[in-house]
Coordinates of C-alpha atoms in Angstrom, one line a residue:
M33 CA 32.7 -26.4 -55.1
K34 CA 30.2 -23.5 -55.0
N35 CA 27.4 -25.8 -53.8
K36 CA 29.7 -27.3 -51.2
R37 CA 30.5 -23.9 -49.8
R38 CA 26.8 -23.1 -49.7
L39 CA 26.1 -26.3 -47.9
T40 CA 28.9 -25.6 -45.4
F41 CA 27.6 -22.1 -44.8
L42 CA 24.0 -23.4 -44.3
L43 CA 25.3 -26.0 -41.9
I44 CA 27.1 -23.4 -39.9
I45 CA 23.9 -21.3 -39.7
I46 CA 21.8 -24.3 -38.6
V47 CA 24.4 -25.4 -36.0
T48 CA 24.7 -21.8 -34.7
A49 CA 20.9 -21.4 -34.5
A50 CA 20.6 -24.8 -32.8
F51 CA 23.2 -23.7 -30.3
F52 CA 21.5 -20.5 -29.4
G53 CA 18.1 -22.2 -29.4
Y54 CA 19.6 -24.7 -27.0
Q55 CA 21.0 -22.0 -24.8
Y56 CA 17.6 -20.1 -24.7
V57 CA 15.7 -23.3 -23.8
M58 CA 18.2 -24.3 -21.2
N59 CA 18.3 -20.9 -19.6
D60 CA 14.5 -20.7 -19.5
E61 CA 14.1 -24.2 -18.2
V62 CA 16.6 -23.9 -15.3
A63 CA 14.5 -24.5 -12.1
L64 CA 14.8 -22.3 -9.1
S65 CA 18.0 -23.1 -7.4
K66 CA 17.9 -24.7 -3.9
D67 CA 19.7 -21.7 -2.4
H68 CA 17.1 -19.3 -3.9
E69 CA 14.3 -21.5 -2.8
K70 CA 15.6 -21.5 0.7
I71 CA 15.9 -17.8 0.9
L72 CA 12.5 -17.1 -0.7
S73 CA 10.9 -19.6 1.6
S74 CA 12.3 -17.7 4.6
H75 CA 10.8 -14.4 3.2
I76 CA 7.4 -16.0 3.1
D77 CA 7.7 -17.5 6.5
S78 CA 8.8 -14.2 8.0
I79 CA 5.9 -12.3 6.6
E80 CA 3.4 -15.1 7.5
Q81 CA 4.6 -15.3 11.1
T82 CA 4.4 -11.5 11.6
V83 CA 0.9 -11.4 10.3
K84 CA -0.2 -14.4 12.4
S85 CA 1.2 -12.7 15.4
D86 CA -0.7 -9.5 14.8
I87 CA -4.0 -11.4 14.0
T88 CA -3.9 -13.5 17.2
R89 CA -3.0 -10.5 19.3
N90 CA -5.7 -8.3 17.7
T91 CA -3.2 -5.7 16.4
Q92 CA -2.7 -4.3 13.0
D93 CA 1.0 -3.4 13.3
F94 CA 1.8 -5.3 10.2
L95 CA 0.0 -2.6 8.3
T96 CA 2.3 0.1 9.8
F97 CA 5.2 1.2 7.7
P98 CA 8.1 3.7 8.0
V99 CA 7.7 6.7 5.7
E100 CA 10.5 7.2 3.3
D101 CA 12.6 10.4 3.8
S102 CA 10.9 11.3 7.0
K103 CA 12.2 12.1 10.5
D104 CA 10.2 12.0 13.7
E105 CA 11.3 13.5 17.0
F106 CA 8.6 11.6 19.0
T107 CA 9.7 8.1 17.6
T108 CA 13.4 9.0 18.0
L109 CA 13.0 10.0 21.7
Y110 CA 11.1 6.8 22.7
T111 CA 13.5 4.7 20.7
Y112 CA 16.5 5.8 22.6
F113 CA 14.7 5.7 25.9
S114 CA 13.9 2.1 25.2
L115 CA 17.4 1.2 24.1
D116 CA 18.8 2.9 27.2
L117 CA 16.8 0.5 29.4
L118 CA 18.1 -2.4 27.4
G119 CA 21.7 -1.3 27.5
P120 CA 23.1 0.4 24.3
P121 CA 23.7 4.2 24.9
P122 CA 22.6 6.6 22.2
G123 CA 25.1 7.4 19.4
Q124 CA 26.8 10.7 19.2
Q125 CA 24.9 11.6 16.0
V126 CA 21.5 11.9 17.7
C127 CA 23.1 13.6 20.7
N128 CA 24.5 16.3 18.4
Q129 CA 21.2 16.5 16.7
F130 CA 19.2 17.3 19.8
S131 CA 22.0 19.5 21.2
N132 CA 21.8 21.6 18.0
E133 CA 18.0 21.8 18.2
L134 CA 18.1 22.8 21.8
A135 CA 20.4 25.7 20.9
K136 CA 17.6 27.3 18.8
E137 CA 15.6 30.0 20.6
E138 CA 12.4 28.7 19.2
F139 CA 12.9 25.1 20.5
T140 CA 10.4 25.4 23.3
Q141 CA 8.1 27.8 21.4
T142 CA 7.3 25.8 18.3
E143 CA 4.0 24.1 18.0
E144 CA 4.9 22.1 14.9
T145 CA 6.3 19.1 16.8
F146 CA 4.4 16.4 18.7
Y147 CA 5.8 17.6 22.0
T148 CA 5.9 21.3 22.7
G149 CA 7.0 23.6 25.6
I150 CA 7.6 21.8 28.9
E151 CA 7.3 18.3 27.4
R152 CA 9.6 18.9 24.5
L153 CA 12.3 20.4 26.7
Y154 CA 11.8 17.6 29.4
Y155 CA 12.3 14.8 26.9
A156 CA 15.1 16.5 25.0
V157 CA 17.1 17.0 28.3
K158 CA 16.3 13.4 29.3
L159 CA 17.9 12.2 26.0
I160 CA 20.9 14.5 26.3
D161 CA 21.5 13.2 29.8
L162 CA 22.0 9.8 28.3
C163 CA 24.8 11.1 26.0
D164 CA 28.5 11.2 26.6
Q165 CA 28.7 14.6 28.3
E166 CA 32.4 15.0 27.3
Q167 CA 31.3 15.0 23.7
L168 CA 28.8 17.8 24.2
T169 CA 29.7 21.5 24.3
G170 CA 29.3 23.6 27.4
E171 CA 26.8 25.7 25.4
T172 CA 24.3 22.7 25.5
E173 CA 24.0 22.7 29.2
A174 CA 23.9 26.5 29.4
R175 CA 21.1 26.7 26.8
A176 CA 19.2 23.9 28.6
E177 CA 19.3 25.8 31.9
E178 CA 18.4 29.0 30.3
A179 CA 15.4 27.4 28.6
I180 CA 14.3 25.8 31.9
R181 CA 14.4 29.1 33.7
E182 CA 12.4 30.8 31.0
L183 CA 9.7 28.1 30.9
Y184 CA 9.5 28.0 34.7
S185 CA 8.4 31.6 34.7
Q186 CA 6.3 31.5 31.5
T187 CA 4.2 28.4 32.4
F188 CA 3.4 28.8 36.1
F189 CA -0.2 29.6 37.0
K190 CA -1.1 31.1 40.3
E191 CA -3.5 28.3 41.0
G192 CA -0.4 26.2 41.7
Y193 CA 0.4 24.2 38.5
F194 CA 2.6 24.5 35.4
L195 CA 1.2 24.2 31.9
S196 CA 2.6 24.8 28.4
N197 CA 1.2 27.6 26.2
E198 CA -0.3 25.0 23.8
F199 CA -2.8 23.9 26.5
K200 CA -3.4 27.3 28.0
E201 CA -6.8 27.9 26.4
Y202 CA -8.0 24.4 27.5
R203 CA -6.8 24.6 31.1
N204 CA -10.3 25.0 32.6
K205 CA -11.8 22.3 30.4
E206 CA -12.6 18.8 31.6
G207 CA -9.9 16.2 31.1
Y208 CA -6.9 18.5 31.4
E209 CA -6.3 18.1 35.1
E210 CA -4.1 15.1 34.4
V211 CA -2.1 17.1 31.9
K212 CA -1.5 19.8 34.5
L213 CA -0.2 17.1 36.9
M214 CA 2.2 15.6 34.4
Q215 CA 3.6 18.9 33.3
T216 CA 3.9 20.2 36.8
S217 CA 5.9 17.1 37.7
M218 CA 8.1 17.6 34.6
M219 CA 8.7 21.3 35.1
L220 CA 9.7 20.9 38.8
E221 CA 12.1 18.1 37.9
L222 CA 13.7 20.3 35.2
A223 CA 13.8 23.3 37.6
Q224 CA 15.6 21.3 40.3
R225 CA 18.2 20.3 37.6
A226 CA 18.8 24.0 36.9
D227 CA 19.0 24.9 40.6
V228 CA 15.9 27.0 40.4
D229 CA 14.5 28.0 43.9
L230 CA 11.4 25.8 44.2
S231 CA 10.4 27.2 47.5
R232 CA 8.8 30.4 46.0
N233 CA 5.9 28.5 44.5
K234 CA 5.9 25.6 47.0
E235 CA 2.8 26.7 48.9
A236 CA 0.6 27.2 45.8
V237 CA 1.7 23.9 44.2
T238 CA 1.1 21.8 47.4
K239 CA -2.3 23.4 47.8
W240 CA -3.3 22.7 44.2
L241 CA -1.9 19.2 44.4
K242 CA -3.9 18.4 47.6
G243 CA -7.1 19.4 45.9
F244 CA -6.2 17.4 42.8
M245 CA -5.5 14.2 44.8
E246 CA -8.9 14.2 46.5
G247 CA -10.5 10.8 45.7
K248 CA -7.5 9.7 43.6
T249 CA -6.5 6.1 44.1
D250 CA -4.7 5.2 40.8
A251 CA -1.0 4.5 40.6
L252 CA -0.2 7.1 38.0
S253 CA -1.6 10.0 40.0
I254 CA 0.0 8.8 43.2
R255 CA 3.4 8.3 41.6
H256 CA 3.4 11.9 40.3
Y257 CA 2.1 13.2 43.6
S258 CA 4.9 11.4 45.5
K259 CA 7.5 12.7 43.0
I260 CA 6.3 16.4 43.2
M261 CA 6.2 16.3 47.0
K262 CA 9.8 15.0 47.2
L263 CA 10.9 17.6 44.7
L264 CA 9.4 20.2 47.0
N265 CA 11.3 18.6 49.9
T266 CA 8.0 17.6 51.6
E267 CA 7.0 14.2 52.9
P268 CA 4.1 12.7 50.9
S269 CA 0.9 12.1 52.9
S270 CA 0.6 8.5 54.1
S271 CA -3.2 8.7 53.8
I272 CA -2.9 9.5 50.1
M273 CA -0.1 6.9 49.5
N274 CA -2.1 4.2 51.2
K275 CA -5.2 4.8 49.1
I276 CA -3.6 3.1 46.0
S277 CA -6.0 0.6 44.4
Y278 CA -4.8 -1.6 41.6
K279 CA -6.4 -5.1 41.7
S280 CA -9.1 -4.4 39.2
I281 CA -6.7 -3.0 36.6
V282 CA -4.1 -5.7 37.0
Q283 CA -6.7 -8.4 36.3
K284 CA -8.2 -6.8 33.2
D285 CA -8.3 -9.1 30.2
F286 CA -6.5 -6.6 27.9
Y287 CA -4.4 -3.5 28.7
E288 CA -5.3 -0.4 26.8
F289 CA -2.6 2.2 26.5
T290 CA -3.9 4.2 29.5
D291 CA -3.9 1.0 31.5
L292 CA -0.3 0.4 30.5
L293 CA 0.7 3.8 31.8
T294 CA -1.0 3.0 35.1
I295 CA 0.7 -0.4 35.3
E296 CA 4.1 1.1 34.6
S297 CA 3.6 3.6 37.4
L298 CA 2.4 0.8 39.7
T299 CA 5.6 -1.3 39.0
H300 CA 7.7 1.9 39.6
L301 CA 6.1 2.3 43.0
H302 CA 6.8 -1.4 43.6
K303 CA 10.5 -0.8 42.7
E304 CA 10.6 2.2 45.1
Q305 CA 9.1 0.0 47.8
Q306 CA 6.1 2.3 48.1
V307 CA 3.8 -0.6 47.3
T308 CA 4.4 -4.4 47.3
L309 CA 3.1 -6.5 44.5
K310 CA 2.4 -10.1 45.1
P311 CA 3.9 -12.8 42.8
E312 CA 0.4 -13.5 41.3
D313 CA 0.0 -9.8 40.5
I314 CA 3.4 -9.7 38.7
Q315 CA 2.5 -12.9 36.8
A316 CA -0.9 -11.4 35.8
I317 CA 0.8 -8.2 34.5
L318 CA 3.4 -10.1 32.4
Q319 CA 0.8 -12.4 30.9
R320 CA -1.3 -9.4 29.7
I321 CA 1.4 -7.3 28.1
S322 CA 1.0 -7.6 24.4
Y323 CA 3.8 -7.8 21.9
S324 CA 4.1 -7.0 18.3
H325 CA 6.6 -8.0 15.5
N326 CA 7.1 -4.3 14.9
Q327 CA 8.0 -2.4 18.1
F328 CA 8.3 0.8 16.1
A329 CA 4.6 0.6 15.1
N330 CA 4.1 2.0 18.6
I331 CA 7.4 2.6 20.2
Q332 CA 5.9 4.7 23.0
Q333 CA 3.9 1.7 24.1
E334 CA 6.9 -0.6 23.7
F335 CA 8.9 1.7 26.0
Y336 CA 6.4 1.4 28.7
V337 CA 6.4 -2.4 28.3
I338 CA 10.2 -2.4 28.6
S339 CA 10.0 -0.1 31.6
I340 CA 7.6 -2.5 33.4
Y341 CA 10.2 -5.3 32.9
S342 CA 12.9 -2.9 34.2
N343 CA 10.8 -1.9 37.3
L344 CA 10.3 -5.6 38.1
D345 CA 14.0 -6.2 37.7
M346 CA 13.2 -8.7 34.9
L347 CA 14.8 -7.2 31.8
D348 CA 16.4 -10.5 31.0
A349 CA 12.9 -11.9 30.5
Y350 CA 11.9 -9.2 27.9
P351 CA 11.7 -11.3 24.7
N352 CA 12.1 -8.6 22.0
K353 CA 15.5 -7.1 22.8
D354 CA 17.4 -8.6 19.8
K355 CA 14.4 -7.9 17.4
L356 CA 14.2 -4.3 18.6
T357 CA 17.9 -3.7 18.1
R358 CA 17.8 -5.2 14.6
Q359 CA 14.8 -3.1 13.6
F360 CA 16.5 0.0 15.0
E361 CA 19.6 -0.6 12.9
R362 CA 17.4 -1.1 9.8
Y363 CA 15.3 2.1 10.4
V364 CA 17.7 4.6 11.9
H365 CA 19.0 7.5 9.7
S366 CA 22.7 8.4 9.6
D367 CA 22.1 11.4 11.9
G368 CA 20.5 9.1 14.5
M369 CA 16.9 10.2 13.8
M370 CA 14.1 7.8 13.3
P371 CA 11.4 8.0 10.6
V372 CA 7.7 8.6 10.9
F373 CA 5.7 5.3 11.1
S374 CA 2.3 5.4 9.4
K375 CA -0.5 3.0 9.2
T376 CA -2.3 2.6 5.9
N377 CA -5.9 3.8 6.1
N378 CA -7.2 2.1 3.0
P379 CA -10.2 0.0 3.8
Y380 CA -9.6 -3.3 1.9
S381 CA -6.1 -3.6 0.6
P382 CA -4.6 -4.0 4.1
Y383 CA -6.7 -7.1 4.7
Y384 CA -5.9 -8.3 1.2
S385 CA -2.2 -8.1 2.1
M386 CA -2.9 -10.2 5.2
V387 CA -4.7 -12.8 3.1
V388 CA -1.8 -12.9 0.7
A389 CA 0.6 -13.4 3.6
M390 CA -1.5 -16.2 5.0
Q391 CA -1.7 -18.0 1.6
S392 CA 0.3 -21.0 2.8
A393 CA -1.4 -21.3 6.2
D394 CA -3.5 -24.3 7.0
K395 CA -7.2 -23.8 7.0
D396 CA -7.4 -24.9 10.6
D397 CA -4.7 -22.5 11.7
V398 CA -5.9 -20.3 14.6
A399 CA -4.9 -17.1 12.9
A400 CA -6.4 -18.1 9.6
I401 CA -9.7 -18.9 11.3
Q402 CA -9.7 -15.7 13.2
L403 CA -8.9 -13.6 10.1
N404 CA -11.7 -15.3 8.1
K405 CA -14.2 -14.8 10.8
F406 CA -13.3 -11.1 11.0
L407 CA -13.5 -10.7 7.2
A408 CA -16.9 -12.4 6.9
G409 CA -18.4 -9.9 9.3
F410 CA -16.4 -6.9 8.0
L411 CA -17.3 -7.4 4.4
K412 CA -21.0 -7.7 5.2
E413 CA -21.0 -4.1 6.3
T414 CA -19.7 -2.9 2.9
D415 CA -21.8 -0.1 1.3
M416 CA -21.7 -0.8 -2.5
D417 CA -22.1 2.8 -3.4
E418 CA -19.1 3.8 -1.2
L419 CA -17.1 0.8 -2.6
T420 CA -17.5 1.7 -6.2
G421 CA -16.4 5.3 -5.4
L422 CA -13.0 4.0 -4.1
D423 CA -9.7 3.7 -5.8
P424 CA -9.9 0.7 -8.2
F425 CA -7.2 -1.2 -6.4
E426 CA -9.4 -1.1 -3.3
I427 CA -12.3 -2.5 -5.3
L428 CA -10.0 -5.2 -6.7
S429 CA -8.9 -6.0 -3.1
Y430 CA -12.5 -6.2 -2.0
I431 CA -13.2 -8.7 -4.7
H432 CA -10.2 -10.8 -3.7
L433 CA -11.4 -10.8 -0.1
K434 CA -14.9 -11.8 -1.1
K435 CA -13.6 -14.7 -3.2
H436 CA -11.4 -15.7 -0.4
I437 CA -14.4 -16.0 1.9
D438 CA -16.8 -17.3 -0.7
E439 CA -15.2 -19.1 -3.7
G440 CA -18.5 -18.8 -5.7
F441 CA -18.8 -15.0 -5.1
Q442 CA -18.6 -14.3 -8.9
D443 CA -21.9 -16.2 -9.4
T444 CA -23.8 -14.0 -7.0
D445 CA -26.2 -11.2 -7.8
E446 CA -23.9 -8.8 -5.9
A447 CA -21.0 -9.7 -8.2
A448 CA -23.2 -9.3 -11.3
E449 CA -24.3 -5.9 -10.1
L450 CA -20.8 -4.8 -9.2
A451 CA -19.5 -6.0 -12.6
E452 CA -22.1 -3.9 -14.5
T453 CA -21.2 -0.8 -12.4
L454 CA -17.5 -1.3 -13.1
K455 CA -18.1 -1.7 -16.9
Q456 CA -19.8 1.7 -16.8
K457 CA -16.7 3.1 -15.2
L458 CA -14.4 2.1 -18.0
P459 CA -13.3 5.3 -19.8
S460 CA -14.1 5.9 -23.5
Q461 CA -10.3 6.4 -24.1
V462 CA -7.2 5.4 -22.2
N463 CA -4.9 8.3 -21.4
A464 CA -2.0 9.1 -19.2
G465 CA -4.3 10.1 -16.4
N466 CA -6.4 7.0 -16.2
V467 CA -4.3 4.1 -17.5
I468 CA -3.6 2.7 -14.0
R469 CA -7.2 3.1 -12.9
T470 CA -8.4 1.5 -16.1
S471 CA -6.1 -1.5 -15.6
Y472 CA -7.4 -2.3 -12.2
L473 CA -11.0 -1.9 -13.3
I474 CA -10.3 -4.5 -16.0
D475 CA -8.5 -6.8 -13.5
S476 CA -11.6 -6.5 -11.3
L477 CA -14.0 -7.5 -14.1
T478 CA -11.7 -10.4 -15.0
L479 CA -11.8 -11.6 -11.4
L480 CA -15.6 -11.4 -11.4
Q481 CA -15.6 -13.4 -14.6
A482 CA -17.8 -10.7 -16.1
D483 CA -18.9 -10.9 -19.7
V484 CA -16.9 -8.1 -21.3
K485 CA -16.9 -7.7 -25.0
E486 CA -14.2 -5.9 -27.1
E487 CA -16.5 -3.0 -27.7
D488 CA -16.8 -2.5 -23.9
F489 CA -13.1 -1.6 -23.6
P490 CA -11.8 1.9 -24.2
G491 CA -12.0 2.9 -27.8
N492 CA -8.3 3.2 -28.3
T493 CA -7.4 -0.1 -26.8
L494 CA -6.6 -1.9 -30.1
E495 CA -4.6 1.1 -31.3
I496 CA -2.5 1.0 -28.1
L497 CA -1.8 -2.7 -28.5
K498 CA -0.7 -2.3 -32.1
R499 CA 1.6 0.6 -31.2
L500 CA 3.2 -1.4 -28.5
G501 CA 3.5 -4.4 -30.7
S502 CA 5.3 -2.3 -33.3
G503 CA 7.8 -1.0 -30.8
K504 CA 6.2 2.4 -30.2
T505 CA 6.3 2.3 -26.4
K506 CA 5.8 6.0 -25.7
L507 CA 2.1 6.0 -25.6
F508 CA 1.6 9.2 -23.7
E509 CA 3.9 12.0 -22.7
N510 CA 4.6 10.4 -19.3
S511 CA 4.3 6.7 -20.3
T512 CA 6.5 4.2 -18.5
D513 CA 7.2 0.6 -19.0
F514 CA 5.3 0.0 -15.8
S515 CA 2.1 1.6 -17.0
N516 CA 2.4 -0.1 -20.4
I517 CA 2.8 -3.6 -18.9
L518 CA 0.1 -3.0 -16.3
F519 CA -2.4 -2.2 -19.0
V520 CA -1.5 -5.1 -21.3
N521 CA -1.4 -7.4 -18.2
S522 CA -5.0 -6.5 -17.4
L523 CA -6.0 -7.3 -21.0
A524 CA -4.1 -10.6 -21.0
G525 CA -6.5 -12.1 -18.4
T526 CA -9.7 -11.2 -20.5
G527 CA -9.2 -13.8 -23.3
K528 CA -9.5 -10.9 -25.8
F529 CA -6.9 -9.3 -28.1
S530 CA -4.8 -12.6 -28.2
K531 CA -2.9 -11.8 -31.4
E532 CA -2.0 -8.2 -30.5
L533 CA -0.9 -9.3 -27.0
K534 CA 1.3 -12.0 -28.5
D535 CA 3.0 -9.3 -30.6
I536 CA 3.9 -7.4 -27.4
V537 CA 5.8 -10.2 -25.8
P538 CA 9.2 -9.3 -27.4
Y539 CA 8.8 -5.7 -26.0
V540 CA 8.0 -6.9 -22.5
E541 CA 10.8 -9.5 -22.5
K542 CA 13.3 -6.7 -23.3
V543 CA 12.2 -4.5 -20.4
N544 CA 15.1 -4.4 -18.0
I545 CA 14.2 -4.4 -14.3
D546 CA 16.6 -2.1 -12.6
T547 CA 16.0 -2.4 -8.8
K548 CA 17.0 1.3 -8.5
S549 CA 14.2 2.5 -10.7
E550 CA 11.3 4.3 -9.0
V551 CA 8.7 1.5 -9.2
A552 CA 11.1 -1.5 -9.6
A553 CA 8.9 -3.8 -7.5
Y554 CA 5.8 -3.1 -9.6
E555 CA 7.7 -3.6 -12.8
L556 CA 9.2 -6.9 -11.6
Y557 CA 5.8 -8.2 -10.7
Q558 CA 4.0 -7.1 -13.8
K559 CA 6.6 -8.3 -16.2
A560 CA 6.8 -11.8 -14.7
L561 CA 3.0 -11.9 -14.5
F562 CA 2.5 -11.0 -18.1
L563 CA 5.0 -13.4 -19.5
R564 CA 3.5 -16.2 -17.5
K565 CA 0.0 -15.4 -18.7
M566 CA 1.3 -15.5 -22.3
G567 CA 3.0 -18.9 -21.6
V568 CA 6.5 -17.5 -22.0
P569 CA 9.0 -19.2 -19.6
T570 CA 10.7 -16.8 -17.1
D571 CA 14.1 -16.8 -15.6
D572 CA 13.1 -17.7 -12.1
N573 CA 16.6 -17.4 -10.6
L574 CA 16.9 -13.9 -12.0
I575 CA 13.5 -12.9 -10.5
A576 CA 14.6 -14.5 -7.2
E577 CA 17.8 -12.3 -7.2
K578 CA 15.7 -9.2 -7.7
L579 CA 13.3 -10.3 -4.9
I580 CA 16.3 -10.8 -2.6
Q581 CA 17.6 -7.4 -3.4
L582 CA 14.3 -5.7 -2.6
Q583 CA 13.6 -7.7 0.6
N584 CA 13.5 -5.7 3.8
G585 CA 12.6 -7.2 7.1
S586 CA 9.1 -8.7 6.9
G587 CA 8.4 -7.1 3.5
Y588 CA 9.7 -5.6 0.3
K589 CA 11.0 -2.2 -0.7
L590 CA 9.6 -0.4 -3.8
N591 CA 13.2 0.0 -5.1
N592 CA 16.7 -0.3 -3.8
K593 CA 17.1 3.4 -3.3
Q594 CA 14.5 3.3 -0.5
Q595 CA 15.4 2.5 3.0
Y596 CA 12.2 0.9 4.1
K597 CA 9.7 -1.7 3.0
N598 CA 6.6 -0.6 1.1
F599 CA 3.0 -1.7 1.7
Y600 CA 2.0 -2.3 -1.9
A601 CA 5.4 -3.7 -3.0
T602 CA 5.0 -6.2 -0.2
I603 CA 1.6 -7.4 -1.5
F604 CA 2.8 -7.8 -5.1
L605 CA 6.3 -9.3 -4.4
N606 CA 5.0 -11.6 -1.8
R607 CA 2.6 -13.0 -4.4
L608 CA 5.3 -13.3 -6.9
N609 CA 7.5 -15.1 -4.4
Q610 CA 4.7 -17.5 -3.6
S611 CA 4.3 -18.2 -7.4
L612 CA 8.0 -19.0 -7.8
L613 CA 7.7 -21.5 -5.0
G614 CA 4.6 -23.0 -6.5
E615 CA 2.4 -21.9 -3.6
E616 CA 0.1 -19.7 -5.6
Q617 CA -0.9 -19.3 -9.3
I618 CA -1.0 -15.6 -9.8
D619 CA -3.6 -14.6 -12.4
E620 CA -3.9 -10.8 -12.2

């Protein structure tokens, strides 16, 4: 009876073990669901298409990202001016925001904002004029008029123009005459709004303006000349108005920003019937206006593009209305303000991000050919001393780019020399201050297929691995799961420390990826990468769910607490996404 009980007990253990083993295998072997596959494919397609668009249009807007927790008056103003042309009025939140700012005495005096003095007041009043006036207090209008009267007196120069204090010391320097024209036009428009008597400075202004316009034939100058003269209740000179010349600028192959300003003024004059554009001129203009997937990468430029369509009475033909509205809803803060948009200035990782995004593109794709041609020339100009002084992730990005252009790069003398230099940069000991740098140096050496022996690694490498393998994961005072996995991940590609790395697998498997954690995107990527390197099956559907949670527009966020996509998170998670779909084998 006793043996029978023992056999029964053993049988239960065996069956239970088999059941849990079956569950583990089944969970790990479940393929990516069709729904997840479809969603992840759409992420890749979205990122690829935006990069292709930027490459073919010679822009780098894909590399421009909104800055977390930032607010920018300049972007906010041009966003609402653009939306006003397209239809939606500004929300009451932003109206209250600017109304409150305008109430501050220092509003026109500060020099800490992009626009100051006349320009800041002009654009703020323009925005407030778009608001529901019944929702604003009477104090807003009163303060606006008070500020206008103050500036009118403070910024007038006896020569006959208006200029903010910010530009006062430059007023006699070359290149500032156009600034005087713009600010004079703005100040007189504001003054008329506040019922200021414009006749008292009329003679001086018209005299200065006449001198300024000598020899001027561009649409921008003529538009402001006409506006100022009308504000002063004086008929513009027909001889000046008839001097407008525009054929050469309309036919330019590519419009720079200053060209766009002139074209916008030209179409405004066309709308006002002060000049008549021929159908072929209009067609040439529309063909040369460049678009971007991210209008907020340069919202001021996009505003002028939209204004050109508006001036030509062709807003229905503007192709980006829905996209602009969607992006606005994604980026806008609860108080109606927009964030700062910043372009990464790193030399190599931006182009590496583009190569990653183009991973699935055909080799004969126009954008792929264009990118490869650019990279071939760009990389030839690299100074190796400057390269090795950069952040290690930039060095790693450079190596990726070189291998993308030349698959045999690792066999070249340049690669061998670079590898020797990077080996010398490995620290004698890994610590909290260098663990991330060290990891990317090791990744670079692996990518170069360098001959690195165990004694070349930092002296405490083996000790760190043994500690992690025994469950002691607090390596340094500020250690994190991310820094731990990043380091062991770099070692997993070297072919060294196999036993110790295998012992660390249980620790990495237990790391919970909370999408709200500070570096959730990095942790997700590094965990999946390490387990794959170690031959451990991953739950691809769980990874897919995390990717979907972190997806944002044409990129990925660093964590779910952030509002906007992140440059580096987009690189790593785009690669991880591609690997889930079998489009790339990630190896570092």
